[in-house]
mmCIF file of C-alpha atoms in Angstrom:
data_model
loop_
_atom_site.group_PDB
_atom_site.id
_atom_site.type_symbol
_atom_site.label_atom_id
_atom_site.label_comp_id
_atom_site.label_asym_id
_atom_site.label_seq_id
_atom_site.Cartn_x
_atom_site.Cartn_y
_atom_site.Cartn_z
ATOM 1 C CA MET A 355 -77.040 150.053 97.772
ATOM 2 C CA SER A 356 -74.236 152.516 97.046
ATOM 3 C CA GLY A 357 -72.320 151.069 100.007
ATOM 4 C CA GLU A 358 -72.352 147.630 98.401
ATOM 5 C CA VAL A 359 -69.660 148.695 95.911
ATOM 6 C CA GLU A 360 -66.252 150.142 96.668
ATOM 7 C CA SER A 361 -66.177 152.460 93.689
ATOM 8 C CA SER A 362 -68.239 154.032 90.967
ATOM 9 C CA LYS A 363 -65.971 152.375 88.371
ATOM 10 C CA GLY A 364 -65.106 155.609 86.523
ATOM 11 C CA LEU A 365 -68.738 156.608 86.339
ATOM 12 C CA TYR A 366 -69.688 160.257 86.900
ATOM 13 C CA VAL A 367 -73.181 161.600 87.545
ATOM 14 C CA ILE A 368 -73.184 165.312 86.776
ATOM 15 C CA PRO A 369 -76.375 166.883 88.087
ATOM 16 C CA SER A 370 -77.198 169.997 86.136
ATOM 17 C CA PHE A 371 -80.936 170.386 86.213
ATOM 18 C CA SER A 372 -80.929 174.123 85.557
ATOM 19 C CA GLY A 373 -77.446 174.635 84.187
ATOM 20 C CA LEU A 374 -74.084 174.012 85.782
ATOM 21 C CA GLY A 375 -73.400 176.470 88.586
ATOM 22 C CA ALA A 376 -70.279 177.704 90.329
ATOM 23 C CA PRO A 377 -67.462 177.565 89.568
ATOM 24 C CA TYR A 378 -68.275 176.516 85.968
ATOM 25 C CA TRP A 379 -71.241 178.713 85.077
ATOM 26 C CA GLY A 380 -72.533 176.657 82.159
ATOM 27 C CA MET A 381 -76.107 177.849 81.911
ATOM 28 C CA TYR A 382 -76.991 175.585 78.978
ATOM 29 C CA VAL A 383 -75.383 172.413 80.318
ATOM 30 C CA LYS A 384 -77.740 169.528 80.977
ATOM 31 C CA GLY A 385 -77.178 166.767 83.538
ATOM 32 C CA ALA A 386 -75.435 163.601 82.406
ATOM 33 C CA VAL A 387 -74.111 160.215 83.392
ATOM 34 C CA VAL A 388 -70.625 159.814 81.930
ATOM 35 C CA GLY A 389 -68.610 156.612 81.724
ATOM 36 C CA LEU A 390 -71.318 153.947 81.551
ATOM 37 C CA THR A 391 -70.086 150.486 80.570
ATOM 38 C CA TYR A 392 -71.571 146.990 80.477
ATOM 39 C CA GLY A 393 -70.020 146.502 83.927
ATOM 40 C CA SER A 394 -71.901 149.457 85.447
ATOM 41 C CA ASP A 395 -74.983 148.775 87.501
ATOM 42 C CA ARG A 396 -77.390 150.827 89.584
ATOM 43 C CA ARG A 397 -75.147 150.587 92.658
ATOM 44 C CA ASN A 398 -72.301 152.272 90.743
ATOM 45 C CA ILE A 399 -74.682 154.981 89.531
ATOM 46 C CA LEU A 400 -75.958 155.610 93.068
ATOM 47 C CA ARG A 401 -72.428 155.735 94.465
ATOM 48 C CA SER A 402 -71.423 158.122 91.687
ATOM 49 C CA ALA A 403 -74.346 160.373 92.603
ATOM 50 C CA LEU A 404 -73.071 160.500 96.203
ATOM 51 C CA GLU A 405 -69.541 161.189 94.974
ATOM 52 C CA SER A 406 -70.830 164.065 92.837
ATOM 53 C CA ILE A 407 -71.821 165.888 96.050
ATOM 54 C CA GLY A 408 -68.205 165.654 97.158
ATOM 55 C CA TYR A 409 -66.811 166.724 93.786
ATOM 56 C CA GLN A 410 -69.126 169.734 93.587
ATOM 57 C CA THR A 411 -68.245 170.707 97.147
ATOM 58 C CA ARG A 412 -64.525 170.356 96.362
ATOM 59 C CA ASP A 413 -64.981 172.516 93.244
ATOM 60 C CA LEU A 414 -66.491 175.280 95.386
ATOM 61 C CA LEU A 415 -64.036 174.980 98.262
ATOM 62 C CA GLU A 416 -61.058 175.131 95.894
ATOM 63 C CA ALA A 417 -62.531 178.295 94.338
ATOM 64 C CA VAL A 418 -63.018 179.811 97.805
ATOM 65 C CA GLU A 419 -59.458 178.884 98.789
ATOM 66 C CA GLU A 420 -58.080 180.400 95.598
ATOM 67 C CA ASP A 421 -60.058 183.616 95.997
ATOM 68 C CA SER A 422 -59.413 184.021 99.725
ATOM 69 C CA GLY A 423 -55.863 182.701 99.919
ATOM 70 C CA MET A 424 -56.945 180.634 102.926
ATOM 71 C CA LYS A 425 -56.854 176.840 103.300
ATOM 72 C CA ILE A 426 -59.990 175.156 104.601
ATOM 73 C CA GLY A 427 -59.032 172.655 107.300
ATOM 74 C CA GLU A 428 -62.430 171.156 108.105
ATOM 75 C CA LEU A 429 -66.056 171.244 107.074
ATOM 76 C CA LYS A 430 -68.880 171.465 109.588
ATOM 77 C CA VAL A 431 -72.297 170.353 108.424
ATOM 78 C CA SER A 432 -75.754 170.244 109.911
ATOM 79 C CA VAL A 433 -77.757 167.223 108.943
ATOM 80 C CA GLU A 434 -81.283 166.370 109.956
ATOM 81 C CA GLU A 435 -81.527 162.759 111.136
ATOM 82 C CA GLU A 436 -84.269 161.851 108.665
ATOM 83 C CA VAL A 437 -82.064 162.970 105.766
ATOM 84 C CA ILE A 438 -79.290 160.519 106.584
ATOM 85 C CA SER A 439 -80.086 157.154 105.063
ATOM 86 C CA GLY A 440 -76.537 156.180 105.876
ATOM 87 C CA GLU A 441 -73.311 157.911 106.733
ATOM 88 C CA LEU A 442 -71.470 156.699 103.648
ATOM 89 C CA TRP A 443 -71.869 160.001 101.799
ATOM 90 C CA LEU A 444 -70.312 161.958 104.677
ATOM 91 C CA GLN A 445 -67.293 159.647 104.633
ATOM 92 C CA ILE A 446 -67.092 160.032 100.842
ATOM 93 C CA LEU A 447 -67.278 163.820 101.293
ATOM 94 C CA SER A 448 -64.411 163.754 103.812
ATOM 95 C CA ASP A 449 -62.321 161.540 101.516
ATOM 96 C CA ILE A 450 -62.872 163.733 98.454
ATOM 97 C CA LEU A 451 -62.209 166.977 100.338
ATOM 98 C CA GLY A 452 -59.248 165.538 102.225
ATOM 99 C CA VAL A 453 -60.423 167.225 105.442
ATOM 100 C CA PRO A 454 -62.491 166.160 108.456
ATOM 101 C CA VAL A 455 -66.252 166.549 108.102
ATOM 102 C CA LYS A 456 -67.968 167.248 111.403
ATOM 103 C CA ILE A 457 -71.693 166.938 112.070
ATOM 104 C CA SER A 458 -73.062 169.597 114.400
ATOM 105 C CA GLU A 459 -75.388 168.561 117.224
ATOM 106 C CA ILE A 460 -77.544 171.530 116.227
ATOM 107 C CA GLY A 461 -79.899 170.693 113.361
ATOM 108 C CA ASP A 462 -80.027 174.234 111.986
ATOM 109 C CA ALA A 463 -76.364 175.211 112.091
ATOM 110 C CA ILE A 464 -76.899 178.034 109.585
ATOM 111 C CA SER A 465 -79.018 179.973 112.077
ATOM 112 C CA LEU A 466 -76.507 179.172 114.801
ATOM 113 C CA GLY A 467 -73.701 180.517 112.603
ATOM 114 C CA VAL A 468 -75.614 183.758 112.081
ATOM 115 C CA ALA A 469 -76.146 184.048 115.841
ATOM 116 C CA TYR A 470 -72.438 183.384 116.502
ATOM 117 C CA SER A 471 -71.452 186.018 113.947
ATOM 118 C CA ALA A 472 -73.825 188.572 115.456
ATOM 119 C CA GLY A 473 -72.570 187.762 118.957
ATOM 120 C CA LEU A 474 -68.963 188.261 117.889
ATOM 121 C CA THR A 475 -69.839 191.543 116.188
ATOM 122 C CA VAL A 476 -71.493 193.037 119.292
ATOM 123 C CA GLY A 477 -68.902 191.621 121.689
ATOM 124 C CA PHE A 478 -71.079 188.972 123.352
ATOM 125 C CA TRP A 479 -68.234 186.532 122.674
ATOM 126 C CA LYS A 480 -64.698 187.870 122.650
ATOM 127 C CA ASP A 481 -63.267 185.643 119.889
ATOM 128 C CA LYS A 482 -63.654 182.492 117.804
ATOM 129 C CA ALA A 483 -61.734 180.455 120.399
ATOM 130 C CA GLU A 484 -64.581 181.069 122.854
ATOM 131 C CA LEU A 485 -67.069 179.781 120.287
ATOM 132 C CA LYS A 486 -65.023 176.616 119.748
ATOM 133 C CA LYS A 487 -65.385 175.837 123.460
ATOM 134 C CA ILE A 488 -69.187 175.850 123.251
ATOM 135 C CA SER A 489 -69.430 174.140 119.851
ATOM 136 C CA ARG A 490 -70.915 170.638 119.973
ATOM 137 C CA ILE A 491 -69.955 168.011 117.409
ATOM 138 C CA LYS A 492 -72.099 164.899 117.125
ATOM 139 C CA LYS A 493 -69.797 162.890 114.871
ATOM 140 C CA GLU A 494 -66.635 163.380 112.861
ATOM 141 C CA PHE A 495 -65.538 161.719 109.638
ATOM 142 C CA LYS A 496 -61.834 161.784 108.805
ATOM 143 C CA PRO A 497 -60.322 161.126 105.372
ATOM 144 C CA SER A 498 -59.459 157.452 105.074
ATOM 145 C CA ALA A 499 -59.054 156.865 101.328
ATOM 146 C CA SER A 500 -55.832 157.120 99.345
ATOM 147 C CA GLN A 501 -55.418 160.752 98.260
ATOM 148 C CA ASP A 502 -53.745 159.593 95.039
ATOM 149 C CA GLU A 503 -56.815 157.517 94.192
ATOM 150 C CA ILE A 504 -59.163 160.354 95.181
ATOM 151 C CA ASN A 505 -57.216 162.860 93.070
ATOM 152 C CA GLU A 506 -57.369 160.492 90.094
ATOM 153 C CA MET A 507 -61.146 160.212 90.507
ATOM 154 C CA TYR A 508 -61.454 163.990 90.876
ATOM 155 C CA ASP A 509 -59.417 164.498 87.701
ATOM 156 C CA GLY A 510 -61.943 162.224 85.959
ATOM 157 C CA TRP A 511 -64.749 164.403 87.324
ATOM 158 C CA LYS A 512 -63.088 167.538 85.974
ATOM 159 C CA LYS A 513 -62.658 165.915 82.542
ATOM 160 C CA ALA A 514 -66.307 164.784 82.502
ATOM 161 C CA VAL A 515 -67.501 168.273 83.474
ATOM 162 C CA GLY A 516 -65.199 169.839 80.859
ATOM 163 C CA MET A 517 -66.607 167.542 78.200
ATOM 164 C CA LEU A 518 -70.148 168.435 79.235
ATOM 165 C CA LEU A 519 -69.360 172.158 79.167
ATOM 166 C CA LYS A 520 -68.158 171.844 75.573
ATOM 167 C CA CYS A 521 -71.287 169.926 74.608
ATOM 168 C CA GLY A 522 -73.533 172.465 76.367
ATOM 169 C CA GLU A 523 -72.112 175.313 74.331
ATOM 170 C CA ASN A 524 -73.126 173.570 71.112
ATOM 171 C CA LEU A 525 -76.694 172.606 72.027
#
């Protein structure tokens, strides 16, 4: 249903079931839906929920980039087939992050990453370039939305989260 609409119409779902985590750290903040109007319907709410995954991921990646001084050029994800009810959310994630999102052929890429790291440490593989040669990507999503439009939506997300943080402090 979320694919039936092109936008969330300024609607923001902010999941915060046990406080708002990194990088905000609002332990008393409760989840909210911000920006509801008479024109909003369940499809906009569902799309906004998908977009919130992208916004939260962007929040974290920007914090990592700021702390590390490094720019993240792509995001690799592992996704179990039964979890994907559609690929819309991966395209939304790529659009919001402004980088390619690549799905690994390996279902448990976290374990694979640990194995790669261990192999590099003990010299089984000589460098990251060697790992890139054996890496298998099932599908790639590239940013396709207007970055100006995405940045405007992300600014709305930040304002909605800021508003919620202020409310959480007073509850």
